[in-house]
Amino acid sequence: MKPVFDEDGHATEAGIIRAYYFDPITGEYTGWSDEFINVGVSMPGSSTDIDPGEESTGFAMVFTGKQWQKRENHRGEIAYSTSDRKSSVVDYIGPVREGFTLIAPSTHFDKWVDGKWVTDTAEQNESIVVSNTQQKAALILEASSYIAPLVDARDGGYIDDADIPVLSVWQKYRYALTKVDPSQPEWPERPAS
């Protein structure tokens, strides 16, 4: 037998009722149980006798105080800021917040334009040139570190005959590096150490 409640929500007749529970803060459905309600007792806290209906993947049922509402549920998914591409885990019920998207950018140079990621090729190319310029400088520095002691030995008159062609190969390599265009690099072959 189902309990009968008065206008204040207290049972005037005892009985068993299915209680549908919800989180007291978010209103999210958390489960159900069949409860025996004694005379003078109300429904358990944070519960209702209104059935939330079937659960759906990607949605959460939320009790509003009068009815259940189906709301988007992206919790645990990765959202990306449309201003700086930074990722964060969604930890709330509802649609993805303004300024975020569930679509992952494909490069570090993507910008959010008209609802999609677009690669800023100018910025991407500039980054490649900067990287190539740094690589060029590092390779020239490495070549110079091989050349310096050989030049000292040559200038001091104590270079081994076997080191004279090694010096020449490294000098030619370093010179070829100075000619490399960082925007379209064609790297010369590095001499054996």
JSON list of C-alpha atoms in Angstrom, two decimals:
[
{"chain": "A", "resi": 1, "resn": "MET", "atom": "CA", "xyz": [0.00, 0.00, 0.00]},
{"chain": "A", "resi": 2, "resn": "LYS", "atom": "CA", "xyz": [1.25, 3.46, -0.94]},
{"chain": "A", "resi": 3, "resn": "PRO", "atom": "CA", "xyz": [1.35, 6.13, 1.79]},
{"chain": "A", "resi": 4, "resn": "VAL", "atom": "CA", "xyz": [-1.02, 9.09, 1.65]},
{"chain": "A", "resi": 5, "resn": "PHE", "atom": "CA", "xyz": [0.47, 12.54, 2.32]},
{"chain": "A", "resi": 6, "resn": "ASP", "atom": "CA", "xyz": [-1.24, 15.69, 3.60]},
{"chain": "A", "resi": 7, "resn": "GLU", "atom": "CA", "xyz": [-0.68, 19.20, 2.21]},
{"chain": "A", "resi": 8, "resn": "ASP", "atom": "CA", "xyz": [2.44, 19.56, 4.42]},
{"chain": "A", "resi": 9, "resn": "GLY", "atom": "CA", "xyz": [3.98, 16.39, 2.96]},
{"chain": "A", "resi": 10, "resn": "HIS", "atom": "CA", "xyz": [3.50, 14.20, 6.05]},
{"chain": "A", "resi": 11, "resn": "ALA", "atom": "CA", "xyz": [2.01, 10.72, 5.75]},
{"chain": "A", "resi": 12, "resn": "THR", "atom": "CA", "xyz": [-1.54, 10.33, 7.05]},
{"chain": "A", "resi": 13, "resn": "GLU", "atom": "CA", "xyz": [-1.46, 6.66, 6.07]},
{"chain": "A", "resi": 14, "resn": "ALA", "atom": "CA", "xyz": [1.69, 4.51, 6.24]},
{"chain": "A", "resi": 15, "resn": "GLY", "atom": "CA", "xyz": [2.97, 2.61, 3.23]},
{"chain": "A", "resi": 16, "resn": "ILE", "atom": "CA", "xyz": [5.82, 1.80, 0.87]},
{"chain": "A", "resi": 17, "resn": "ILE", "atom": "CA", "xyz": [6.89, 4.29, -1.80]},
{"chain": "A", "resi": 18, "resn": "ARG", "atom": "CA", "xyz": [9.73, 4.40, -4.30]},
{"chain": "A", "resi": 19, "resn": "ALA", "atom": "CA", "xyz": [11.98, 7.36, -3.47]},
{"chain": "A", "resi": 20, "resn": "TYR", "atom": "CA", "xyz": [14.12, 8.82, -6.27]},
{"chain": "A", "resi": 21, "resn": "TYR", "atom": "CA", "xyz": [17.17, 10.51, -4.76]},
{"chain": "A", "resi": 22, "resn": "PHE", "atom": "CA", "xyz": [19.04, 13.55, -6.05]},
{"chain": "A", "resi": 23, "resn": "ASP", "atom": "CA", "xyz": [22.14, 15.47, -5.01]},
{"chain": "A", "resi": 24, "resn": "PRO", "atom": "CA", "xyz": [21.05, 18.29, -2.67]},
{"chain": "A", "resi": 25, "resn": "ILE", "atom": "CA", "xyz": [23.37, 20.78, -4.42]},
{"chain": "A", "resi": 26, "resn": "THR", "atom": "CA", "xyz": [23.29, 19.89, -8.12]},
{"chain": "A", "resi": 27, "resn": "GLY", "atom": "CA", "xyz": [19.90, 18.14, -8.20]},
{"chain": "A", "resi": 28, "resn": "GLU", "atom": "CA", "xyz": [21.47, 15.24, -10.12]},
{"chain": "A", "resi": 29, "resn": "TYR", "atom": "CA", "xyz": [19.68, 11.89, -9.90]},
{"chain": "A", "resi": 30, "resn": "THR", "atom": "CA", "xyz": [21.65, 9.50, -7.69]},
{"chain": "A", "resi": 31, "resn": "GLY", "atom": "CA", "xyz": [19.43, 6.40, -7.45]},
{"chain": "A", "resi": 32, "resn": "TRP", "atom": "CA", "xyz": [16.28, 5.04, -5.91]},
{"chain": "A", "resi": 33, "resn": "SER", "atom": "CA", "xyz": [15.04, 2.81, -3.11]},
{"chain": "A", "resi": 34, "resn": "ASP", "atom": "CA", "xyz": [11.70, 1.58, -1.84]},
{"chain": "A", "resi": 35, "resn": "GLU", "atom": "CA", "xyz": [11.00, 3.21, 1.53]},
{"chain": "A", "resi": 36, "resn": "PHE", "atom": "CA", "xyz": [8.44, 2.47, 4.22]},
{"chain": "A", "resi": 37, "resn": "ILE", "atom": "CA", "xyz": [6.90, 5.76, 5.36]},
{"chain": "A", "resi": 38, "resn": "ASN", "atom": "CA", "xyz": [5.28, 5.83, 8.82]},
{"chain": "A", "resi": 39, "resn": "VAL", "atom": "CA", "xyz": [2.35, 8.07, 9.71]},
{"chain": "A", "resi": 40, "resn": "GLY", "atom": "CA", "xyz": [3.59, 11.61, 10.43]},
{"chain": "A", "resi": 41, "resn": "VAL", "atom": "CA", "xyz": [6.80, 11.14, 8.43]},
{"chain": "A", "resi": 42, "resn": "SER", "atom": "CA", "xyz": [7.63, 12.78, 5.10]},
{"chain": "A", "resi": 43, "resn": "MET", "atom": "CA", "xyz": [9.67, 11.58, 2.12]},
{"chain": "A", "resi": 44, "resn": "PRO", "atom": "CA", "xyz": [13.40, 11.12, 2.82]},
{"chain": "A", "resi": 45, "resn": "GLY", "atom": "CA", "xyz": [15.53, 14.22, 2.31]},
{"chain": "A", "resi": 46, "resn": "SER", "atom": "CA", "xyz": [16.69, 15.00, -1.23]},
{"chain": "A", "resi": 47, "resn": "SER", "atom": "CA", "xyz": [14.15, 12.64, -2.75]},
{"chain": "A", "resi": 48, "resn": "THR", "atom": "CA", "xyz": [10.93, 12.72, -4.71]},
{"chain": "A", "resi": 49, "resn": "ASP", "atom": "CA", "xyz": [8.33, 10.18, -5.80]},
{"chain": "A", "resi": 50, "resn": "ILE", "atom": "CA", "xyz": [8.47, 11.53, -9.36]},
{"chain": "A", "resi": 51, "resn": "ASP", "atom": "CA", "xyz": [10.17, 9.00, -11.66]},
{"chain": "A", "resi": 52, "resn": "PRO", "atom": "CA", "xyz": [13.10, 10.58, -13.56]},
{"chain": "A", "resi": 53, "resn": "GLY", "atom": "CA", "xyz": [12.57, 8.25, -16.53]},
{"chain": "A", "resi": 54, "resn": "GLU", "atom": "CA", "xyz": [15.21, 6.39, -18.48]},
{"chain": "A", "resi": 55, "resn": "GLU", "atom": "CA", "xyz": [18.82, 7.53, -18.26]},
{"chain": "A", "resi": 56, "resn": "SER", "atom": "CA", "xyz": [20.50, 8.47, -21.56]},
{"chain": "A", "resi": 57, "resn": "THR", "atom": "CA", "xyz": [24.17, 8.39, -22.44]},
{"chain": "A", "resi": 58, "resn": "GLY", "atom": "CA", "xyz": [25.59, 11.91, -22.50]},
{"chain": "A", "resi": 59, "resn": "PHE", "atom": "CA", "xyz": [22.84, 13.31, -20.28]},
{"chain": "A", "resi": 60, "resn": "ALA", "atom": "CA", "xyz": [22.15, 13.65, -16.55]},
{"chain": "A", "resi": 61, "resn": "MET", "atom": "CA", "xyz": [18.71, 13.86, -14.97]},
{"chain": "A", "resi": 62, "resn": "VAL", "atom": "CA", "xyz": [18.41, 16.89, -12.68]},
{"chain": "A", "resi": 63, "resn": "PHE", "atom": "CA", "xyz": [15.53, 17.55, -10.28]},
{"chain": "A", "resi": 64, "resn": "THR", "atom": "CA", "xyz": [14.41, 21.19, -10.30]},
{"chain": "A", "resi": 65, "resn": "GLY", "atom": "CA", "xyz": [12.11, 20.95, -7.28]},
{"chain": "A", "resi": 66, "resn": "LYS", "atom": "CA", "xyz": [9.04, 20.19, -9.38]},
{"chain": "A", "resi": 67, "resn": "GLN", "atom": "CA", "xyz": [10.23, 18.00, -12.24]},
{"chain": "A", "resi": 68, "resn": "TRP", "atom": "CA", "xyz": [13.21, 16.20, -13.75]},
{"chain": "A", "resi": 69, "resn": "GLN", "atom": "CA", "xyz": [15.14, 17.82, -16.58]},
{"chain": "A", "resi": 70, "resn": "LYS", "atom": "CA", "xyz": [17.50, 16.06, -18.97]},
{"chain": "A", "resi": 71, "resn": "ARG", "atom": "CA", "xyz": [20.72, 18.08, -19.15]},
{"chain": "A", "resi": 72, "resn": "GLU", "atom": "CA", "xyz": [23.89, 17.59, -21.17]},
{"chain": "A", "resi": 73, "resn": "ASN", "atom": "CA", "xyz": [26.57, 15.74, -19.26]},
{"chain": "A", "resi": 74, "resn": "HIS", "atom": "CA", "xyz": [30.14, 16.08, -20.55]},
{"chain": "A", "resi": 75, "resn": "ARG", "atom": "CA", "xyz": [31.85, 15.39, -17.21]},
{"chain": "A", "resi": 76, "resn": "GLY", "atom": "CA", "xyz": [35.16, 13.62, -17.65]},
{"chain": "A", "resi": 77, "resn": "GLU", "atom": "CA", "xyz": [35.52, 14.83, -21.25]},
{"chain": "A", "resi": 78, "resn": "ILE", "atom": "CA", "xyz": [38.32, 17.17, -22.34]},
{"chain": "A", "resi": 79, "resn": "ALA", "atom": "CA", "xyz": [37.31, 20.72, -23.29]},
{"chain": "A", "resi": 80, "resn": "TYR", "atom": "CA", "xyz": [39.62, 23.17, -25.05]},
{"chain": "A", "resi": 81, "resn": "SER", "atom": "CA", "xyz": [39.72, 26.93, -24.54]},
{"chain": "A", "resi": 82, "resn": "THR", "atom": "CA", "xyz": [38.92, 28.66, -27.82]},
{"chain": "A", "resi": 83, "resn": "SER", "atom": "CA", "xyz": [41.20, 31.54, -26.83]},
{"chain": "A", "resi": 84, "resn": "ASP", "atom": "CA", "xyz": [44.42, 29.67, -25.97]},
{"chain": "A", "resi": 85, "resn": "ARG", "atom": "CA", "xyz": [43.80, 25.95, -26.77]},
{"chain": "A", "resi": 86, "resn": "LYS", "atom": "CA", "xyz": [44.46, 24.94, -23.13]},
{"chain": "A", "resi": 87, "resn": "SER", "atom": "CA", "xyz": [42.70, 21.74, -22.13]},
{"chain": "A", "resi": 88, "resn": "SER", "atom": "CA", "xyz": [40.69, 21.05, -19.00]},
{"chain": "A", "resi": 89, "resn": "VAL", "atom": "CA", "xyz": [38.44, 18.25, -17.79]},
{"chain": "A", "resi": 90, "resn": "VAL", "atom": "CA", "xyz": [34.72, 19.09, -17.70]},
{"chain": "A", "resi": 91, "resn": "ASP", "atom": "CA", "xyz": [33.52, 18.73, -14.09]},
{"chain": "A", "resi": 92, "resn": "TYR", "atom": "CA", "xyz": [30.00, 20.16, -14.26]},
{"chain": "A", "resi": 93, "resn": "ILE", "atom": "CA", "xyz": [26.56, 19.23, -15.59]},
{"chain": "A", "resi": 94, "resn": "GLY", "atom": "CA", "xyz": [25.25, 21.16, -18.57]},
{"chain": "A", "resi": 95, "resn": "PRO", "atom": "CA", "xyz": [26.52, 22.29, -21.95]},
{"chain": "A", "resi": 96, "resn": "VAL", "atom": "CA", "xyz": [30.20, 23.07, -22.42]},
{"chain": "A", "resi": 97, "resn": "ARG", "atom": "CA", "xyz": [30.80, 26.61, -21.18]},
{"chain": "A", "resi": 98, "resn": "GLU", "atom": "CA", "xyz": [31.13, 29.59, -23.49]},
{"chain": "A", "resi": 99, "resn": "GLY", "atom": "CA", "xyz": [34.71, 29.93, -24.71]},
{"chain": "A", "resi": 100, "resn": "PHE", "atom": "CA", "xyz": [35.33, 26.17, -24.74]},
{"chain": "A", "resi": 101, "resn": "THR", "atom": "CA", "xyz": [34.83, 23.34, -27.21]},
{"chain": "A", "resi": 102, "resn": "LEU", "atom": "CA", "xyz": [35.09, 19.55, -27.14]},
{"chain": "A", "resi": 103, "resn": "ILE", "atom": "CA", "xyz": [36.84, 19.64, -30.53]},
{"chain": "A", "resi": 104, "resn": "ALA", "atom": "CA", "xyz": [40.60, 19.22, -30.09]},
{"chain": "A", "resi": 105, "resn": "PRO", "atom": "CA", "xyz": [42.92, 21.57, -31.98]},
{"chain": "A", "resi": 106, "resn": "SER", "atom": "CA", "xyz": [45.23, 19.72, -34.37]},
{"chain": "A", "resi": 107, "resn": "THR", "atom": "CA", "xyz": [48.30, 21.96, -33.98]},
{"chain": "A", "resi": 108, "resn": "HIS", "atom": "CA", "xyz": [49.79, 24.49, -31.56]},
{"chain": "A", "resi": 109, "resn": "PHE", "atom": "CA", "xyz": [49.04, 27.12, -34.21]},
{"chain": "A", "resi": 110, "resn": "ASP", "atom": "CA", "xyz": [45.27, 26.63, -34.43]},
{"chain": "A", "resi": 111, "resn": "LYS", "atom": "CA", "xyz": [42.91, 29.55, -33.87]},
{"chain": "A", "resi": 112, "resn": "TRP", "atom": "CA", "xyz": [39.15, 29.21, -33.23]},
{"chain": "A", "resi": 113, "resn": "VAL", "atom": "CA", "xyz": [37.38, 30.83, -36.18]},
{"chain": "A", "resi": 114, "resn": "ASP", "atom": "CA", "xyz": [33.66, 30.54, -36.97]},
{"chain": "A", "resi": 115, "resn": "GLY", "atom": "CA", "xyz": [33.14, 27.43, -34.86]},
{"chain": "A", "resi": 116, "resn": "LYS", "atom": "CA", "xyz": [36.19, 25.45, -35.96]},
{"chain": "A", "resi": 117, "resn": "TRP", "atom": "CA", "xyz": [39.96, 25.30, -35.54]},
{"chain": "A", "resi": 118, "resn": "VAL", "atom": "CA", "xyz": [41.95, 26.89, -38.36]},
{"chain": "A", "resi": 119, "resn": "THR", "atom": "CA", "xyz": [45.74, 26.57, -38.52]},
{"chain": "A", "resi": 120, "resn": "ASP", "atom": "CA", "xyz": [47.53, 29.94, -38.59]},
{"chain": "A", "resi": 121, "resn": "THR", "atom": "CA", "xyz": [50.06, 28.96, -41.26]},
{"chain": "A", "resi": 122, "resn": "ALA", "atom": "CA", "xyz": [51.94, 32.28, -41.02]},
{"chain": "A", "resi": 123, "resn": "GLU", "atom": "CA", "xyz": [52.58, 31.73, -37.31]},
{"chain": "A", "resi": 124, "resn": "GLN", "atom": "CA", "xyz": [53.42, 28.07, -37.97]},
{"chain": "A", "resi": 125, "resn": "ASN", "atom": "CA", "xyz": [55.94, 29.00, -40.68]},
{"chain": "A", "resi": 126, "resn": "GLU", "atom": "CA", "xyz": [57.47, 31.69, -38.46]},
{"chain": "A", "resi": 127, "resn": "SER", "atom": "CA", "xyz": [57.94, 29.10, -35.72]},
{"chain": "A", "resi": 128, "resn": "ILE", "atom": "CA", "xyz": [59.63, 26.73, -38.17]},
{"chain": "A", "resi": 129, "resn": "VAL", "atom": "CA", "xyz": [62.01, 29.51, -39.27]},
{"chain": "A", "resi": 130, "resn": "VAL", "atom": "CA", "xyz": [62.87, 30.32, -35.63]},
{"chain": "A", "resi": 131, "resn": "SER", "atom": "CA", "xyz": [63.50, 26.64, -34.92]},
{"chain": "A", "resi": 132, "resn": "ASN", "atom": "CA", "xyz": [65.66, 26.26, -38.03]},
{"chain": "A", "resi": 133, "resn": "THR", "atom": "CA", "xyz": [67.62, 29.41, -37.14]},
{"chain": "A", "resi": 134, "resn": "GLN", "atom": "CA", "xyz": [68.33, 27.97, -33.69]},
{"chain": "A", "resi": 135, "resn": "GLN", "atom": "CA", "xyz": [69.38, 24.64, -35.21]},
{"chain": "A", "resi": 136, "resn": "LYS", "atom": "CA", "xyz": [71.67, 26.46, -37.67]},
{"chain": "A", "resi": 137, "resn": "ALA", "atom": "CA", "xyz": [73.35, 28.38, -34.82]},
{"chain": "A", "resi": 138, "resn": "ALA", "atom": "CA", "xyz": [73.81, 25.17, -32.79]},
{"chain": "A", "resi": 139, "resn": "LEU", "atom": "CA", "xyz": [75.36, 23.34, -35.75]},
{"chain": "A", "resi": 140, "resn": "ILE", "atom": "CA", "xyz": [77.74, 26.25, -36.48]},
{"chain": "A", "resi": 141, "resn": "LEU", "atom": "CA", "xyz": [78.75, 26.29, -32.80]},
{"chain": "A", "resi": 142, "resn": "GLU", "atom": "CA", "xyz": [79.38, 22.54, -32.89]},
{"chain": "A", "resi": 143, "resn": "ALA", "atom": "CA", "xyz": [81.49, 22.85, -36.07]},
{"chain": "A", "resi": 144, "resn": "SER", "atom": "CA", "xyz": [83.46, 25.72, -34.52]},
{"chain": "A", "resi": 145, "resn": "SER", "atom": "CA", "xyz": [84.24, 23.56, -31.48]},
{"chain": "A", "resi": 146, "resn": "TYR", "atom": "CA", "xyz": [85.83, 20.95, -33.79]},
{"chain": "A", "resi": 147, "resn": "ILE", "atom": "CA", "xyz": [87.65, 23.58, -35.87]},
{"chain": "A", "resi": 148, "resn": "ALA", "atom": "CA", "xyz": [89.17, 25.70, -33.04]},
{"chain": "A", "resi": 149, "resn": "PRO", "atom": "CA", "xyz": [91.71, 23.18, -31.66]},
{"chain": "A", "resi": 150, "resn": "LEU", "atom": "CA", "xyz": [92.72, 22.16, -35.19]},
{"chain": "A", "resi": 151, "resn": "VAL", "atom": "CA", "xyz": [93.32, 25.80, -36.16]},
{"chain": "A", "resi": 152, "resn": "ASP", "atom": "CA", "xyz": [95.39, 26.28, -32.98]},
{"chain": "A", "resi": 153, "resn": "ALA", "atom": "CA", "xyz": [97.48, 23.23, -33.88]},
{"chain": "A", "resi": 154, "resn": "ARG", "atom": "CA", "xyz": [97.92, 24.41, -37.47]},
{"chain": "A", "resi": 155, "resn": "ASP", "atom": "CA", "xyz": [98.85, 27.96, -36.44]},
{"chain": "A", "resi": 156, "resn": "GLY", "atom": "CA", "xyz": [101.25, 26.61, -33.82]},
{"chain": "A", "resi": 157, "resn": "GLY", "atom": "CA", "xyz": [102.90, 24.36, -36.37]},
{"chain": "A", "resi": 158, "resn": "TYR", "atom": "CA", "xyz": [102.18, 21.11, -34.52]},
{"chain": "A", "resi": 159, "resn": "ILE", "atom": "CA", "xyz": [99.09, 19.82, -36.40]},
{"chain": "A", "resi": 160, "resn": "ASP", "atom": "CA", "xyz": [99.22, 16.16, -37.39]},
{"chain": "A", "resi": 161, "resn": "ASP", "atom": "CA", "xyz": [99.22, 15.56, -41.14]},
{"chain": "A", "resi": 162, "resn": "ALA", "atom": "CA", "xyz": [96.07, 13.40, -40.75]},
{"chain": "A", "resi": 163, "resn": "ASP", "atom": "CA", "xyz": [94.21, 16.36, -39.16]},
{"chain": "A", "resi": 164, "resn": "ILE", "atom": "CA", "xyz": [94.82, 18.80, -42.05]},
{"chain": "A", "resi": 165, "resn": "PRO", "atom": "CA", "xyz": [92.05, 17.31, -44.27]},
{"chain": "A", "resi": 166, "resn": "VAL", "atom": "CA", "xyz": [89.77, 16.98, -41.19]},
{"chain": "A", "resi": 167, "resn": "LEU", "atom": "CA", "xyz": [90.17, 20.72, -40.57]},
{"chain": "A", "resi": 168, "resn": "SER", "atom": "CA", "xyz": [89.33, 21.47, -44.18]},
{"chain": "A", "resi": 169, "resn": "VAL", "atom": "CA", "xyz": [86.21, 19.25, -44.15]},
{"chain": "A", "resi": 170, "resn": "TRP", "atom": "CA", "xyz": [84.90, 20.88, -40.95]},
{"chain": "A", "resi": 171, "resn": "GLN", "atom": "CA", "xyz": [85.61, 24.40, -42.27]},
{"chain": "A", "resi": 172, "resn": "LYS", "atom": "CA", "xyz": [83.75, 23.64, -45.51]},
{"chain": "A", "resi": 173, "resn": "TYR", "atom": "CA", "xyz": [80.85, 22.22, -43.48]},
{"chain": "A", "resi": 174, "resn": "ARG", "atom": "CA", "xyz": [80.71, 25.33, -41.26]},
{"chain": "A", "resi": 175, "resn": "TYR", "atom": "CA", "xyz": [80.84, 27.58, -44.32]},
{"chain": "A", "resi": 176, "resn": "ALA", "atom": "CA", "xyz": [77.99, 25.60, -45.95]},
{"chain": "A", "resi": 177, "resn": "LEU", "atom": "CA", "xyz": [75.95, 26.04, -42.75]},
{"chain": "A", "resi": 178, "resn": "THR", "atom": "CA", "xyz": [76.29, 29.83, -43.00]},
{"chain": "A", "resi": 179, "resn": "LYS", "atom": "CA", "xyz": [74.59, 29.64, -46.42]},
{"chain": "A", "resi": 180, "resn": "VAL", "atom": "CA", "xyz": [71.53, 27.70, -45.17]},
{"chain": "A", "resi": 181, "resn": "ASP", "atom": "CA", "xyz": [68.23, 29.62, -45.54]},
{"chain": "A", "resi": 182, "resn": "PRO", "atom": "CA", "xyz": [66.19, 28.88, -42.37]},
{"chain": "A", "resi": 183, "resn": "SER", "atom": "CA", "xyz": [62.93, 29.30, -44.30]},
{"chain": "A", "resi": 184, "resn": "GLN", "atom": "CA", "xyz": [63.89, 26.53, -46.75]},
{"chain": "A", "resi": 185, "resn": "PRO", "atom": "CA", "xyz": [66.78, 24.65, -45.18]},
{"chain": "A", "resi": 186, "resn": "GLU", "atom": "CA", "xyz": [68.93, 22.23, -47.10]},
{"chain": "A", "resi": 187, "resn": "TRP", "atom": "CA", "xyz": [71.28, 21.00, -44.41]},
{"chain": "A", "resi": 188, "resn": "PRO", "atom": "CA", "xyz": [74.80, 19.99, -45.50]},
{"chain": "A", "resi": 189, "resn": "GLU", "atom": "CA", "xyz": [75.98, 16.54, -44.47]},
{"chain": "A", "resi": 190, "resn": "ARG", "atom": "CA", "xyz": [77.77, 16.59, -41.12]},
{"chain": "A", "resi": 191, "resn": "PRO", "atom": "CA", "xyz": [81.37, 15.30, -41.21]},
{"chain": "A", "resi": 192, "resn": "ALA", "atom": "CA", "xyz": [82.23, 12.22, -39.19]},
{"chain": "A", "resi": 193, "resn": "SER", "atom": "CA", "xyz": [83.62, 13.04, -35.75]}
]
